């Protein structure tokens, strides 16, 4: 009788554990979702954006390969307002702005990482001007961080730039408050091959924090996996779609956040025509609450939470901003 009772306890525990894992691990179909109808606005400037962010009633676009780095458009009409700030080492210039690091800093400011390792430049949007440059403090063992997200003004969610490329939530002194090991599927390692460069590519990821500073997220670029964590880096939810790894193609291009959700821009590397993108909308409890099939390749995007509208640029049409409504 006792053995039977123990068997029942173990069986119930196994069932509960399995159900819990089922709640955490979720899958999605990359072919699913709503096909959107796009609106577009022509701009008077040639765009070559590597990032964009909505800040209050402005759309800030960061460009590469141009004399001026930033363009500013009004929202929701995308009316051109200004261009400004050039690359350089002067106090009012930015040295080698880095992709994937443009972020909202305050109600009228953005921040961006520069070519000087672990330095951050703060840019006022109205009018465009450099208002501050700060060096981020990292752990002693870290040479640099390959991706990060500011958590308030004194903490940092960062990925180590060299192997083993783990993530950590750091305080203002660079002391880790919580750490996260990066696990990569065997298939990804097998396709990318051996060596430090291949392993670094496999572990490359984008990290963000929600505006409320209650959730962290990591999106892996080499395979379609998104993980949501609490502020102690305990896993809340993991979303992944079935995939077949192909070469060094990137699945997750870029991400954006709002108080409501995490927005993920995916492109299937098997689509060599680069003719479409998929936008996932994931709430901060890890539930997929929206999925959109976009009939263009999205190079940079941002969401305006005021009107729930997504704005983006595409490589093929460098003088237009496209948009569509969410929800």
Tab-separated table of C-alpha atoms in Angstrom:
chain	number	residue	atom	x	y	z
A	1	UNK	CA	0.000	0.000	0.000
A	2	UNK	CA	2.840	2.362	0.894
A	3	UNK	CA	4.671	1.514	-2.343
A	4	UNK	CA	1.486	2.212	-4.324
A	5	UNK	CA	1.042	5.584	-2.574
A	6	UNK	CA	4.658	6.532	-3.352
A	7	UNK	CA	4.105	5.500	-6.972
A	8	UNK	CA	1.045	7.763	-7.181
A	9	UNK	CA	2.965	10.694	-5.673
A	10	UNK	CA	5.800	10.267	-8.175
A	11	UNK	CA	3.344	9.927	-11.061
A	12	UNK	CA	1.438	13.068	-10.058
A	13	UNK	CA	4.717	14.991	-9.652
A	14	UNK	CA	5.832	13.899	-13.115
A	15	UNK	CA	2.515	14.976	-14.654
A	16	UNK	CA	2.655	18.372	-12.908
A	17	UNK	CA	6.265	18.887	-14.033
A	18	UNK	CA	5.349	17.964	-17.610
A	19	UNK	CA	2.414	20.385	-17.595
A	20	UNK	CA	4.643	23.143	-16.199
A	21	UNK	CA	7.210	22.571	-18.948
A	22	UNK	CA	4.392	22.668	-21.473
A	23	UNK	CA	3.339	26.064	-20.115
A	24	UNK	CA	6.899	27.394	-20.386
A	25	UNK	CA	7.884	25.899	-23.764
A	26	UNK	CA	5.695	27.068	-26.641
A	27	UNK	CA	5.899	26.738	-30.411
A	28	UNK	CA	4.584	28.863	-33.261
A	29	UNK	CA	4.167	28.352	-37.003
A	30	UNK	CA	6.188	30.810	-39.059
A	31	UNK	CA	3.659	30.488	-41.898
A	32	UNK	CA	0.766	31.544	-39.685
A	33	UNK	CA	-0.520	35.018	-38.902
A	34	UNK	CA	-2.458	37.849	-40.498
A	35	UNK	CA	-1.349	39.214	-43.873
A	36	UNK	CA	-1.192	42.994	-43.482
A	37	UNK	CA	-2.051	45.851	-45.807
A	38	UNK	CA	0.600	48.558	-45.783
A	39	UNK	CA	0.471	52.334	-45.780
A	40	UNK	CA	3.502	54.268	-46.992
A	41	UNK	CA	4.876	57.795	-46.892
A	42	UNK	CA	7.640	59.147	-49.138
A	43	UNK	CA	10.474	60.964	-47.354
A	44	UNK	CA	12.597	63.830	-48.756
A	45	UNK	CA	15.801	62.067	-47.639
A	46	UNK	CA	17.422	58.830	-48.748
A	47	UNK	CA	17.225	56.303	-45.925
A	48	UNK	CA	19.748	53.592	-45.182
A	49	UNK	CA	18.644	52.699	-41.660
A	50	UNK	CA	20.227	50.216	-39.305
A	51	UNK	CA	17.787	51.113	-36.518
A	52	UNK	CA	14.767	53.231	-35.646
A	53	UNK	CA	12.857	54.070	-32.465
A	54	UNK	CA	9.635	55.903	-31.675
A	55	UNK	CA	10.139	58.493	-28.933
A	56	UNK	CA	6.958	60.285	-27.833
A	57	UNK	CA	5.553	61.761	-31.079
A	58	UNK	CA	8.764	61.346	-33.085
A	59	UNK	CA	10.274	58.572	-35.206
A	60	UNK	CA	14.070	58.586	-34.902
A	61	UNK	CA	15.955	56.841	-37.722
A	62	UNK	CA	19.659	55.959	-37.497
A	63	UNK	CA	21.370	55.590	-40.885
A	64	UNK	CA	24.668	54.166	-42.097
A	65	UNK	CA	26.854	55.422	-44.946
A	66	UNK	CA	25.605	59.021	-44.851
A	67	UNK	CA	27.042	62.354	-43.739
A	68	UNK	CA	24.328	62.716	-41.081
A	69	UNK	CA	23.401	59.803	-38.839
A	70	UNK	CA	19.875	60.692	-37.716
A	71	UNK	CA	16.591	61.632	-39.371
A	72	UNK	CA	13.559	62.660	-37.313
A	73	UNK	CA	9.960	62.346	-38.538
A	74	UNK	CA	6.757	63.362	-36.775
A	75	UNK	CA	4.125	60.799	-35.801
A	76	UNK	CA	1.654	59.607	-36.861
A	77	UNK	CA	1.985	61.328	-40.268
A	78	UNK	CA	5.747	60.646	-40.819
A	79	UNK	CA	6.344	64.281	-41.787
A	80	UNK	CA	10.036	65.110	-42.148
A	81	UNK	CA	11.378	67.354	-39.359
A	82	UNK	CA	15.171	67.285	-39.335
A	83	UNK	CA	18.447	65.481	-40.012
A	84	UNK	CA	21.610	65.863	-38.008
A	85	UNK	CA	24.683	64.686	-36.050
A	86	UNK	CA	27.689	63.424	-37.971
A	87	UNK	CA	30.259	60.727	-37.325
A	88	UNK	CA	33.458	61.805	-35.632
A	89	UNK	CA	35.273	62.074	-32.317
A	90	UNK	CA	34.251	65.619	-31.407
A	91	UNK	CA	31.963	66.406	-28.448
A	92	UNK	CA	28.940	66.879	-30.729
A	93	UNK	CA	29.766	63.892	-32.947
A	94	UNK	CA	29.348	60.111	-32.650
A	95	UNK	CA	32.167	57.727	-33.419
A	96	UNK	CA	31.017	54.631	-35.350
A	97	UNK	CA	27.431	54.113	-34.082
A	98	UNK	CA	26.748	50.421	-33.501
A	99	UNK	CA	23.811	48.407	-34.941
A	100	UNK	CA	21.155	46.967	-32.602
A	101	UNK	CA	21.990	49.446	-29.804
A	102	UNK	CA	19.629	52.360	-30.517
A	103	UNK	CA	17.292	52.590	-27.513
A	104	UNK	CA	14.797	54.914	-25.853
A	105	UNK	CA	16.590	56.751	-23.051
A	106	UNK	CA	13.954	59.214	-21.816
A	107	UNK	CA	10.801	60.946	-23.048
A	108	UNK	CA	12.876	63.061	-25.487
A	109	UNK	CA	16.157	61.156	-25.790
A	110	UNK	CA	17.684	58.058	-27.373
A	111	UNK	CA	20.969	56.321	-26.619
A	112	UNK	CA	23.335	54.466	-28.922
A	113	UNK	CA	26.573	52.535	-28.458
A	114	UNK	CA	29.704	53.753	-30.244
A	115	UNK	CA	32.884	52.278	-31.678
A	116	UNK	CA	34.698	53.135	-28.469
A	117	UNK	CA	34.241	49.909	-26.497
A	118	UNK	CA	31.463	50.126	-23.898
A	119	UNK	CA	30.718	53.811	-24.474
A	120	UNK	CA	27.185	55.129	-24.764
A	121	UNK	CA	26.093	58.398	-26.388
A	122	UNK	CA	22.825	60.094	-25.387
A	123	UNK	CA	21.054	62.121	-28.097
A	124	UNK	CA	18.293	64.659	-27.538
A	125	UNK	CA	15.601	64.345	-30.205
A	126	UNK	CA	14.135	67.853	-30.212
A	127	UNK	CA	16.301	69.547	-31.315
A	128	UNK	CA	18.842	66.912	-32.429
A	129	UNK	CA	21.945	67.220	-30.258
A	130	UNK	CA	24.459	65.112	-28.332
A	131	UNK	CA	23.822	65.684	-24.628
A	132	UNK	CA	26.029	63.081	-22.959
A	133	UNK	CA	28.625	60.335	-23.318
A	134	UNK	CA	29.022	57.630	-20.669
A	135	UNK	CA	31.290	54.622	-20.247
A	136	UNK	CA	29.497	51.481	-19.120
A	137	UNK	CA	31.041	49.487	-16.283
A	138	UNK	CA	31.395	45.759	-17.028
A	139	UNK	CA	32.768	42.833	-14.991
A	140	UNK	CA	36.574	42.626	-14.847
A	141	UNK	CA	36.676	39.449	-16.943
A	142	UNK	CA	34.702	41.011	-19.797
A	143	UNK	CA	36.621	42.728	-22.575
A	144	UNK	CA	33.433	44.191	-24.019
A	145	UNK	CA	29.695	43.527	-24.409
A	146	UNK	CA	28.295	42.523	-27.806
A	147	UNK	CA	24.692	43.424	-26.894
A	148	UNK	CA	23.041	45.224	-24.028
A	149	UNK	CA	19.909	46.958	-22.757
A	150	UNK	CA	19.806	49.703	-20.145
A	151	UNK	CA	17.693	48.906	-17.089
A	152	UNK	CA	16.811	52.334	-15.785
A	153	UNK	CA	19.811	54.658	-15.637
A	154	UNK	CA	22.082	52.643	-13.362
A	155	UNK	CA	21.792	48.944	-14.348
A	156	UNK	CA	22.574	46.969	-17.467
A	157	UNK	CA	21.406	43.710	-19.050
A	158	UNK	CA	24.396	42.658	-21.136
A	159	UNK	CA	25.902	39.770	-23.089
A	160	UNK	CA	29.614	39.087	-22.741
A	161	UNK	CA	31.359	39.862	-26.025
A	162	UNK	CA	33.753	36.903	-25.861
A	163	UNK	CA	33.133	33.250	-25.092
A	164	UNK	CA	31.275	31.840	-23.206
A	165	UNK	CA	29.019	34.837	-24.095
A	166	UNK	CA	26.665	34.532	-21.143
A	167	UNK	CA	24.126	37.210	-20.202
A	168	UNK	CA	24.141	39.068	-16.893
A	169	UNK	CA	22.102	41.708	-15.104
A	170	UNK	CA	24.720	44.170	-13.811
A	171	UNK	CA	24.513	46.957	-11.253
A	172	UNK	CA	26.179	50.368	-11.714
A	173	UNK	CA	29.532	48.956	-10.531
A	174	UNK	CA	29.493	46.144	-13.092
A	175	UNK	CA	28.725	43.500	-10.473
A	176	UNK	CA	26.490	40.666	-11.729
A	177	UNK	CA	23.158	40.500	-9.885
A	178	UNK	CA	21.980	37.483	-11.910
A	179	UNK	CA	23.562	35.464	-14.725
A	180	UNK	CA	22.352	33.370	-17.636
A	181	UNK	CA	24.184	30.666	-19.554
A	182	UNK	CA	23.597	30.583	-23.317
A	183	UNK	CA	22.542	27.143	-24.593
A	184	UNK	CA	22.632	26.483	-28.343
A	185	UNK	CA	20.933	23.534	-30.099
A	186	UNK	CA	23.300	20.863	-31.376
A	187	UNK	CA	21.980	21.308	-34.929
A	188	UNK	CA	23.093	24.959	-34.963
A	189	UNK	CA	26.578	24.033	-33.745
A	190	UNK	CA	26.798	21.239	-36.320
A	191	UNK	CA	25.887	23.509	-39.242
A	192	UNK	CA	28.069	26.439	-38.184
A	193	UNK	CA	31.023	24.190	-37.451
A	194	UNK	CA	33.724	24.229	-34.808
A	195	UNK	CA	35.856	27.092	-33.578
A	196	UNK	CA	35.400	30.286	-31.584
A	197	UNK	CA	33.979	32.324	-34.460
A	198	UNK	CA	31.291	29.716	-35.208
A	199	UNK	CA	30.397	29.387	-31.529
A	200	UNK	CA	30.188	33.171	-31.172
A	201	UNK	CA	27.839	33.365	-34.161
A	202	UNK	CA	25.683	30.600	-32.700
A	203	UNK	CA	25.367	32.395	-29.348
A	204	UNK	CA	24.843	35.897	-30.731
A	205	UNK	CA	21.576	37.275	-29.374
A	206	UNK	CA	19.628	40.453	-28.663
A	207	UNK	CA	18.577	41.413	-25.140
A	208	UNK	CA	15.854	43.829	-24.044
A	209	UNK	CA	14.013	44.922	-20.917
A	210	UNK	CA	10.372	45.992	-20.721
A	211	UNK	CA	9.684	49.649	-19.814
A	212	UNK	CA	8.334	48.609	-16.400
A	213	UNK	CA	11.686	46.891	-15.598
A	214	UNK	CA	9.940	43.669	-14.554
A	215	UNK	CA	10.872	41.394	-17.465
A	216	UNK	CA	13.962	40.657	-19.548
A	217	UNK	CA	14.049	38.918	-22.925
A	218	UNK	CA	16.678	37.299	-25.140
A	219	UNK	CA	16.139	36.669	-28.858
A	220	UNK	CA	18.644	34.350	-30.551
A	221	UNK	CA	19.675	35.475	-34.022
A	222	UNK	CA	20.970	32.188	-35.484
A	223	UNK	CA	17.818	30.214	-34.687
A	224	UNK	CA	14.202	31.249	-33.990
A	225	UNK	CA	14.026	31.167	-30.181
A	226	UNK	CA	12.764	33.887	-27.836
A	227	UNK	CA	13.008	33.601	-24.045
A	228	UNK	CA	11.243	35.742	-21.427
A	229	UNK	CA	12.749	36.008	-17.915
A	230	UNK	CA	11.941	37.684	-14.617
A	231	UNK	CA	14.472	40.099	-13.116
A	232	UNK	CA	16.291	37.219	-11.421
A	233	UNK	CA	16.704	35.565	-14.845
A	234	UNK	CA	14.281	32.784	-14.020
A	235	UNK	CA	12.685	31.520	-17.249
A	236	UNK	CA	9.051	32.584	-17.663
A	237	UNK	CA	8.474	31.375	-21.204
A	238	UNK	CA	10.348	30.090	-24.253
A	239	UNK	CA	8.944	30.335	-27.783
A	240	UNK	CA	10.391	28.561	-30.789
A	241	UNK	CA	9.253	27.497	-34.247
A	242	UNK	CA	10.289	24.350	-36.137
A	243	UNK	CA	13.260	25.168	-38.338
A	244	UNK	CA	16.092	23.736	-40.364
A	245	UNK	CA	19.384	25.541	-39.936
A	246	UNK	CA	20.915	26.779	-43.194
A	247	UNK	CA	24.434	28.177	-43.259
A	248	UNK	CA	25.028	31.365	-41.310
A	249	UNK	CA	21.638	32.870	-42.101
A	250	UNK	CA	19.990	35.052	-39.449
A	251	UNK	CA	16.460	34.267	-38.293
A	252	UNK	CA	15.769	37.122	-35.877
A	253	UNK	CA	16.701	40.494	-37.373
A	254	UNK	CA	15.747	42.966	-34.622
A	255	UNK	CA	13.303	43.596	-31.778
A	256	UNK	CA	11.353	46.386	-30.093
A	257	UNK	CA	9.405	46.742	-26.846
A	258	UNK	CA	6.449	48.489	-25.266
A	259	UNK	CA	4.731	48.172	-21.901
A	260	UNK	CA	2.322	45.783	-23.579
A	261	UNK	CA	4.621	43.455	-25.498
A	262	UNK	CA	7.855	42.364	-27.129
A	263	UNK	CA	7.933	42.702	-30.933
A	264	UNK	CA	10.205	40.398	-32.948
A	265	UNK	CA	11.120	40.741	-36.628
A	266	UNK	CA	11.846	37.337	-38.191
A	267	UNK	CA	13.042	36.390	-41.640
A	268	UNK	CA	13.348	32.808	-42.848
A	269	UNK	CA	16.902	32.462	-44.310
A	270	UNK	CA	15.505	29.950	-46.805
A	271	UNK	CA	13.640	32.874	-48.426
A	272	UNK	CA	16.537	34.021	-50.594
A	273	UNK	CA	14.351	36.566	-52.399
A	274	UNK	CA	14.042	38.588	-49.141
A	275	UNK	CA	10.475	39.394	-50.096
A	276	UNK	CA	8.701	39.121	-46.727
A	277	UNK	CA	9.008	39.281	-42.962
A	278	UNK	CA	7.085	38.024	-39.946
A	279	UNK	CA	6.349	40.135	-36.874
A	280	UNK	CA	5.605	38.328	-33.614
A	281	UNK	CA	3.917	40.127	-30.730
A	282	UNK	CA	4.589	38.435	-27.377
A	283	UNK	CA	3.245	39.716	-24.070
A	284	UNK	CA	5.542	39.845	-21.048
A	285	UNK	CA	4.140	36.595	-19.676
A	286	UNK	CA	5.345	34.871	-22.831
A	287	UNK	CA	2.039	34.492	-24.656
A	288	UNK	CA	1.981	34.989	-28.423
A	289	UNK	CA	-0.785	37.599	-28.816
A	290	UNK	CA	-0.206	38.628	-32.420
A	291	UNK	CA	1.489	37.447	-35.592
A	292	UNK	CA	1.717	39.436	-38.821
A	293	UNK	CA	2.956	38.464	-42.271
A	294	UNK	CA	4.477	41.496	-43.976
A	295	UNK	CA	4.871	41.398	-47.792
A	296	UNK	CA	8.218	43.220	-47.640
A	297	UNK	CA	11.612	42.635	-46.050
A	298	UNK	CA	11.898	44.751	-42.898
A	299	UNK	CA	15.367	46.197	-42.291
A	300	UNK	CA	14.543	48.404	-39.287
A	301	UNK	CA	11.295	48.940	-37.392
A	302	UNK	CA	9.716	50.418	-34.300
A	303	UNK	CA	6.297	50.373	-32.674
A	304	UNK	CA	4.383	53.462	-31.575
A	305	UNK	CA	2.504	52.295	-28.451
A	306	UNK	CA	0.280	55.387	-28.539
A	307	UNK	CA	-1.586	54.262	-31.646
A	308	UNK	CA	-0.441	50.592	-31.785
A	309	UNK	CA	1.145	51.088	-35.170
A	310	UNK	CA	4.352	49.536	-36.512
A	311	UNK	CA	6.654	51.660	-38.692
A	312	UNK	CA	9.452	50.171	-40.797
A	313	UNK	CA	11.894	50.646	-43.647
A	314	UNK	CA	12.887	48.176	-46.331
A	315	UNK	CA	16.190	47.828	-48.238
A	316	UNK	CA	14.520	47.915	-51.652
A	317	UNK	CA	12.781	51.311	-51.266
A	318	UNK	CA	15.089	53.771	-49.576
A	319	UNK	CA	12.820	56.828	-49.625
A	320	UNK	CA	9.688	55.439	-47.955
A	321	UNK	CA	8.472	54.629	-44.470
A	322	UNK	CA	5.845	51.868	-44.310
A	323	UNK	CA	3.393	51.185	-41.522
A	324	UNK	CA	0.459	49.023	-40.497
A	325	UNK	CA	-1.852	48.829	-37.462
A	326	UNK	CA	-1.411	46.206	-34.755
A	327	UNK	CA	-4.307	44.444	-32.998
